[in-house]
Amino acid sequence: MRADARRNYERLLAEARKAFDKHGIHTSLDDIAKQAGLGNATLYRHFPTREALLETMLGDSISELDETARELLTTEPAGAALATWVRAAVAHATTYRGLVTMLMDSLKDETSELNNACTSMQSSGQQLLERAQRAGEVRDDTSAAELFALIAAAAWTREHAPDEADQVLTVLIDGLWSPRR
């Protein structure tokens, strides 16, 4: 990438972070370009869709979430590892207002730019879930898809009813524990 193109790219990402922090993911992309002092054609040349922009912005945090899962698989007891990762996944899904819905939609849409990242996150969660199930610490009647629906519900609560979010997350995690535990 040429130096000027790299500067434009970085300015767009910086302005997108500010805008998404303030207004959520559905803020105007044209306004992001304007705040960066660039035309919208420059934004769309770098990021043809909102999902492409988010995929770039979230790439590092998604990789970190996957790395956290790999680390937890080898360092923590199975149930504790799953609980730690669920909390991290909920925090990730609430990085920006409106993100949790887009992540869940992208998980079901193979054409979405976010699909690979969402599938990777689900795979990480599934490994932790299955390990905890094999250890008898977590209910064996919960699938990875159901776990993600629970994570989405907790993230939605954090976004829309923040005073209740911690209790909802606690109930979610407690509900995963095996009756035999």
mmCIF file of C-alpha atoms in Angstrom:
data_model
loop_
_atom_site.group_PDB
_atom_site.id
_atom_site.type_symbol
_atom_site.label_atom_id
_atom_site.label_comp_id
_atom_site.label_asym_id
_atom_site.label_seq_id
_atom_site.Cartn_x
_atom_site.Cartn_y
_atom_site.Cartn_z
ATOM 1 C CA MET A 1 0.000 0.000 0.000
ATOM 2 C CA ARG A 2 1.315 3.447 -0.891
ATOM 3 C CA ALA A 3 2.098 5.750 2.024
ATOM 4 C CA ASP A 4 -0.844 8.082 1.299
ATOM 5 C CA ALA A 5 -3.235 5.154 0.937
ATOM 6 C CA ARG A 6 -1.952 3.724 4.240
ATOM 7 C CA ARG A 7 -2.537 7.090 5.986
ATOM 8 C CA ASN A 8 -6.070 7.261 4.572
ATOM 9 C CA TYR A 9 -6.724 3.681 5.677
ATOM 10 C CA GLU A 10 -5.507 4.422 9.208
ATOM 11 C CA ARG A 11 -7.537 7.660 9.410
ATOM 12 C CA LEU A 12 -10.665 5.809 8.330
ATOM 13 C CA LEU A 13 -10.138 3.141 10.990
ATOM 14 C CA ALA A 14 -9.513 5.764 13.684
ATOM 15 C CA GLU A 15 -12.648 7.706 12.764
ATOM 16 C CA ALA A 16 -14.698 4.510 12.502
ATOM 17 C CA ARG A 17 -13.646 3.520 16.029
ATOM 18 C CA LYS A 18 -14.711 6.931 17.343
ATOM 19 C CA ALA A 19 -18.014 6.840 15.489
ATOM 20 C CA PHE A 20 -18.827 3.255 16.465
ATOM 21 C CA ASP A 21 -17.928 4.000 20.091
ATOM 22 C CA LYS A 22 -20.251 6.994 20.113
ATOM 23 C CA HIS A 23 -23.124 5.887 17.864
ATOM 24 C CA GLY A 24 -22.873 2.109 17.438
ATOM 25 C CA ILE A 25 -22.188 0.121 14.295
ATOM 26 C CA HIS A 26 -25.065 1.584 12.312
ATOM 27 C CA THR A 27 -23.553 5.056 12.153
ATOM 28 C CA SER A 28 -23.256 6.565 8.692
ATOM 29 C CA LEU A 29 -20.211 5.346 6.766
ATOM 30 C CA ASP A 30 -20.305 8.556 4.753
ATOM 31 C CA ASP A 31 -20.008 10.519 8.018
ATOM 32 C CA ILE A 32 -16.965 8.432 8.957
ATOM 33 C CA ALA A 33 -15.302 9.341 5.660
ATOM 34 C CA LYS A 34 -16.199 12.993 6.149
ATOM 35 C CA GLN A 35 -14.779 13.036 9.703
ATOM 36 C CA ALA A 36 -11.578 11.478 8.337
ATOM 37 C CA GLY A 37 -11.381 14.320 5.812
ATOM 38 C CA LEU A 38 -11.826 11.909 2.907
ATOM 39 C CA GLY A 39 -14.422 11.202 0.275
ATOM 40 C CA ASN A 40 -16.779 8.275 0.639
ATOM 41 C CA ALA A 41 -15.234 6.685 -2.463
ATOM 42 C CA THR A 42 -11.970 6.359 -0.536
ATOM 43 C CA LEU A 43 -13.786 4.631 2.328
ATOM 44 C CA TYR A 44 -15.589 2.221 -0.005
ATOM 45 C CA ARG A 45 -12.393 1.490 -1.910
ATOM 46 C CA HIS A 46 -10.798 0.284 1.351
ATOM 47 C CA PHE A 47 -13.966 -1.141 2.927
ATOM 48 C CA PRO A 48 -16.677 -2.001 0.387
ATOM 49 C CA THR A 49 -19.190 -2.879 3.126
ATOM 50 C CA ARG A 50 -19.859 -2.111 6.771
ATOM 51 C CA GLU A 51 -19.007 -5.738 7.573
ATOM 52 C CA ALA A 52 -15.637 -5.429 5.818
ATOM 53 C CA LEU A 53 -14.852 -2.388 7.968
ATOM 54 C CA LEU A 54 -15.913 -4.206 11.134
ATOM 55 C CA GLU A 55 -13.962 -7.320 10.172
ATOM 56 C CA THR A 56 -10.810 -5.219 9.909
ATOM 57 C CA MET A 57 -11.531 -3.359 13.128
ATOM 58 C CA LEU A 58 -12.342 -6.512 15.088
ATOM 59 C CA GLY A 59 -9.650 -8.736 13.590
ATOM 60 C CA ASP A 60 -7.204 -8.334 16.463
ATOM 61 C CA SER A 61 -9.810 -8.787 19.194
ATOM 62 C CA ILE A 62 -11.222 -11.882 17.482
ATOM 63 C CA SER A 63 -7.726 -13.333 17.238
ATOM 64 C CA GLU A 64 -7.191 -12.549 20.915
ATOM 65 C CA LEU A 65 -10.441 -14.311 21.814
ATOM 66 C CA ASP A 66 -9.322 -17.376 19.856
ATOM 67 C CA GLU A 67 -5.902 -17.244 21.534
ATOM 68 C CA THR A 68 -7.580 -16.951 24.935
ATOM 69 C CA ALA A 69 -9.559 -20.110 24.162
ATOM 70 C CA ARG A 70 -6.420 -22.009 23.134
ATOM 71 C CA GLU A 71 -4.646 -20.892 26.278
ATOM 72 C CA LEU A 72 -7.596 -21.750 28.527
ATOM 73 C CA LEU A 73 -7.771 -25.236 27.013
ATOM 74 C CA THR A 74 -4.366 -26.000 28.501
ATOM 75 C CA THR A 75 -4.159 -23.870 31.641
ATOM 76 C CA GLU A 76 -7.514 -23.849 33.424
ATOM 77 C CA PRO A 77 -9.910 -26.510 34.692
ATOM 78 C CA ALA A 78 -12.554 -27.228 32.058
ATOM 79 C CA GLY A 79 -15.554 -25.513 33.663
ATOM 80 C CA ALA A 80 -13.593 -22.463 34.800
ATOM 81 C CA ALA A 81 -12.043 -22.136 31.338
ATOM 82 C CA LEU A 82 -15.462 -22.134 29.694
ATOM 83 C CA ALA A 83 -16.832 -19.560 32.163
ATOM 84 C CA THR A 84 -13.827 -17.272 31.620
ATOM 85 C CA TRP A 85 -14.173 -17.526 27.851
ATOM 86 C CA VAL A 86 -17.944 -16.906 27.928
ATOM 87 C CA ARG A 87 -17.333 -13.686 29.860
ATOM 88 C CA ALA A 88 -14.705 -12.647 27.305
ATOM 89 C CA ALA A 89 -17.029 -13.489 24.398
ATOM 90 C CA VAL A 90 -19.839 -11.397 25.903
ATOM 91 C CA ALA A 91 -17.450 -8.480 26.385
ATOM 92 C CA HIS A 92 -16.285 -8.832 22.779
ATOM 93 C CA ALA A 93 -19.840 -8.948 21.419
ATOM 94 C CA THR A 94 -20.564 -5.646 23.148
ATOM 95 C CA THR A 95 -17.524 -3.784 21.815
ATOM 96 C CA TYR A 96 -19.925 -1.548 19.866
ATOM 97 C CA ARG A 97 -23.679 -1.050 20.199
ATOM 98 C CA GLY A 98 -25.458 -3.245 17.665
ATOM 99 C CA LEU A 99 -22.509 -5.583 17.119
ATOM 100 C CA VAL A 100 -24.025 -8.639 18.779
ATOM 101 C CA THR A 101 -26.886 -8.759 16.271
ATOM 102 C CA MET A 102 -24.511 -8.417 13.338
ATOM 103 C CA LEU A 103 -22.259 -11.176 14.710
ATOM 104 C CA MET A 104 -25.175 -13.579 15.119
ATOM 105 C CA ASP A 105 -26.489 -12.755 11.644
ATOM 106 C CA SER A 106 -23.003 -13.178 10.151
ATOM 107 C CA LEU A 107 -22.627 -16.590 11.759
ATOM 108 C CA LYS A 108 -25.593 -17.790 9.683
ATOM 109 C CA ASP A 109 -24.570 -16.004 6.461
ATOM 110 C CA GLU A 110 -21.624 -17.646 4.691
ATOM 111 C CA THR A 111 -21.328 -14.665 2.327
ATOM 112 C CA SER A 112 -20.735 -12.222 5.194
ATOM 113 C CA GLU A 113 -17.242 -10.806 5.603
ATOM 114 C CA LEU A 114 -17.609 -11.549 9.321
ATOM 115 C CA ASN A 115 -18.607 -15.201 8.835
ATOM 116 C CA ASN A 116 -15.092 -16.650 9.069
ATOM 117 C CA ALA A 117 -14.363 -14.721 12.260
ATOM 118 C CA CYS A 118 -17.701 -15.716 13.797
ATOM 119 C CA THR A 119 -17.232 -19.343 12.796
ATOM 120 C CA SER A 120 -13.762 -19.286 14.343
ATOM 121 C CA MET A 121 -15.164 -17.872 17.582
ATOM 122 C CA GLN A 122 -17.886 -20.510 17.650
ATOM 123 C CA SER A 123 -15.295 -23.232 17.079
ATOM 124 C CA SER A 124 -13.217 -21.952 20.007
ATOM 125 C CA GLY A 125 -16.279 -21.922 22.226
ATOM 126 C CA GLN A 126 -17.263 -25.395 21.055
ATOM 127 C CA GLN A 127 -13.845 -26.806 21.993
ATOM 128 C CA LEU A 128 -14.117 -25.347 25.491
ATOM 129 C CA LEU A 129 -17.725 -26.499 25.842
ATOM 130 C CA GLU A 130 -16.976 -30.059 24.718
ATOM 131 C CA ARG A 131 -13.959 -30.264 27.030
ATOM 132 C CA ALA A 132 -16.110 -29.148 29.978
ATOM 133 C CA GLN A 133 -18.822 -31.627 28.976
ATOM 134 C CA ARG A 134 -16.302 -34.490 28.807
ATOM 135 C CA ALA A 135 -15.095 -33.511 32.285
ATOM 136 C CA GLY A 136 -18.688 -33.725 33.547
ATOM 137 C CA GLU A 137 -18.610 -30.089 34.674
ATOM 138 C CA VAL A 138 -21.086 -28.709 32.158
ATOM 139 C CA ARG A 139 -24.470 -29.958 30.981
ATOM 140 C CA ASP A 140 -24.123 -32.376 28.103
ATOM 141 C CA ASP A 141 -27.376 -31.229 26.491
ATOM 142 C CA THR A 142 -26.019 -27.843 25.344
ATOM 143 C CA SER A 143 -24.650 -27.347 21.835
ATOM 144 C CA ALA A 144 -22.200 -24.738 20.622
ATOM 145 C CA ALA A 145 -25.022 -23.000 18.736
ATOM 146 C CA GLU A 146 -27.071 -22.828 21.936
ATOM 147 C CA LEU A 147 -24.037 -21.527 23.825
ATOM 148 C CA PHE A 148 -23.705 -18.741 21.258
ATOM 149 C CA ALA A 149 -27.381 -17.901 21.570
ATOM 150 C CA LEU A 150 -26.868 -17.583 25.337
ATOM 151 C CA ILE A 151 -23.799 -15.403 24.819
ATOM 152 C CA ALA A 152 -25.810 -13.222 22.436
ATOM 153 C CA ALA A 153 -28.611 -12.913 24.991
ATOM 154 C CA ALA A 154 -26.156 -11.856 27.693
ATOM 155 C CA ALA A 155 -24.506 -9.384 25.303
ATOM 156 C CA TRP A 156 -27.893 -7.974 24.302
ATOM 157 C CA THR A 157 -28.727 -7.510 27.984
ATOM 158 C CA ARG A 158 -25.417 -5.728 28.602
ATOM 159 C CA GLU A 159 -26.240 -3.409 25.705
ATOM 160 C CA HIS A 160 -29.893 -2.713 26.545
ATOM 161 C CA ALA A 161 -30.206 -3.309 30.299
ATOM 162 C CA PRO A 162 -26.707 -2.794 31.704
ATOM 163 C CA ASP A 163 -27.874 -2.808 35.333
ATOM 164 C CA GLU A 164 -29.065 -6.391 34.899
ATOM 165 C CA ALA A 165 -26.202 -7.652 32.729
ATOM 166 C CA ASP A 166 -23.943 -9.077 35.434
ATOM 167 C CA GLN A 167 -26.790 -11.056 37.000
ATOM 168 C CA VAL A 168 -27.893 -12.400 33.611
ATOM 169 C CA LEU A 169 -24.332 -13.499 32.859
ATOM 170 C CA THR A 170 -24.059 -15.192 36.268
ATOM 171 C CA VAL A 171 -27.338 -17.070 35.706
ATOM 172 C CA LEU A 172 -26.188 -18.050 32.201
ATOM 173 C CA ILE A 173 -22.937 -19.520 33.483
ATOM 174 C CA ASP A 174 -24.598 -21.191 36.482
ATOM 175 C CA GLY A 175 -27.154 -22.713 34.118
ATOM 176 C CA LEU A 176 -24.380 -24.406 32.151
ATOM 177 C CA TRP A 177 -23.127 -26.394 35.139
ATOM 178 C CA SER A 178 -23.915 -30.061 35.189
ATOM 179 C CA PRO A 179 -26.401 -31.217 37.853
ATOM 180 C CA ARG A 180 -23.765 -33.834 38.786
ATOM 181 C CA ARG A 181 -21.195 -31.107 39.516
#
